[in-house]
Amino acid sequence: MLVDETGYSRNTVYNRLEVLQAAGHIDVKHESTRMFEFVTDPRKDA
């Protein structure tokens, strides 16, 4: 789980995933578990 891997709070991870989703970099693949999948690599926009 990202929270365990990164050490960030669940709220921080969720907020950053929402930003990535709004930018079109990820899609929600399973709504009830909030499983995300990358569509594009956000590092290429930097």
Coordinates of C-alpha atoms in Angstrom, one line a residue:
M1 CA 0.0 0.0 0.0
L2 CA 1.3 3.5 -0.8
V3 CA 0.8 4.7 2.7
D4 CA 3.2 2.0 4.0
E5 CA 5.7 2.4 1.2
T6 CA 6.0 6.2 1.4
G7 CA 5.4 7.0 5.0
Y8 CA 2.9 9.7 4.1
S9 CA -0.5 9.8 5.7
R10 CA -3.5 8.2 4.0
N11 CA -5.0 11.7 3.5
T12 CA -1.8 13.0 1.8
V13 CA -1.6 10.0 -0.5
Y14 CA -5.3 10.3 -1.4
N15 CA -5.0 14.0 -2.1
R16 CA -2.0 13.5 -4.4
L17 CA -3.8 10.7 -6.3
E18 CA -6.7 13.1 -6.8
V19 CA -4.4 15.7 -8.3
L20 CA -2.9 13.1 -10.6
Q21 CA -6.5 12.0 -11.6
A22 CA -7.6 15.6 -12.3
A23 CA -4.5 16.1 -14.5
G24 CA -5.4 12.9 -16.5
H25 CA -2.4 10.9 -15.5
I26 CA -4.3 8.2 -13.7
D27 CA -7.7 6.5 -13.9
V28 CA -9.7 4.8 -11.2
K29 CA -10.0 1.1 -12.1
H30 CA -12.0 -0.1 -9.1
E31 CA -14.1 2.6 -7.3
S32 CA -14.8 0.8 -4.1
T33 CA -11.1 0.0 -3.4
R34 CA -9.9 3.2 -5.1
M35 CA -7.4 1.2 -7.2
F36 CA -5.7 3.5 -9.7
E37 CA -3.8 2.9 -12.9
F38 CA -1.4 5.2 -14.6
V39 CA -2.5 6.5 -18.0
T40 CA 0.5 8.7 -18.7
D41 CA 3.8 9.3 -16.9
P42 CA 3.5 12.6 -15.0
R43 CA 7.3 12.9 -14.8
K44 CA 7.4 13.6 -18.6
D45 CA 5.5 16.8 -18.1
A46 CA 8.2 18.3 -15.8

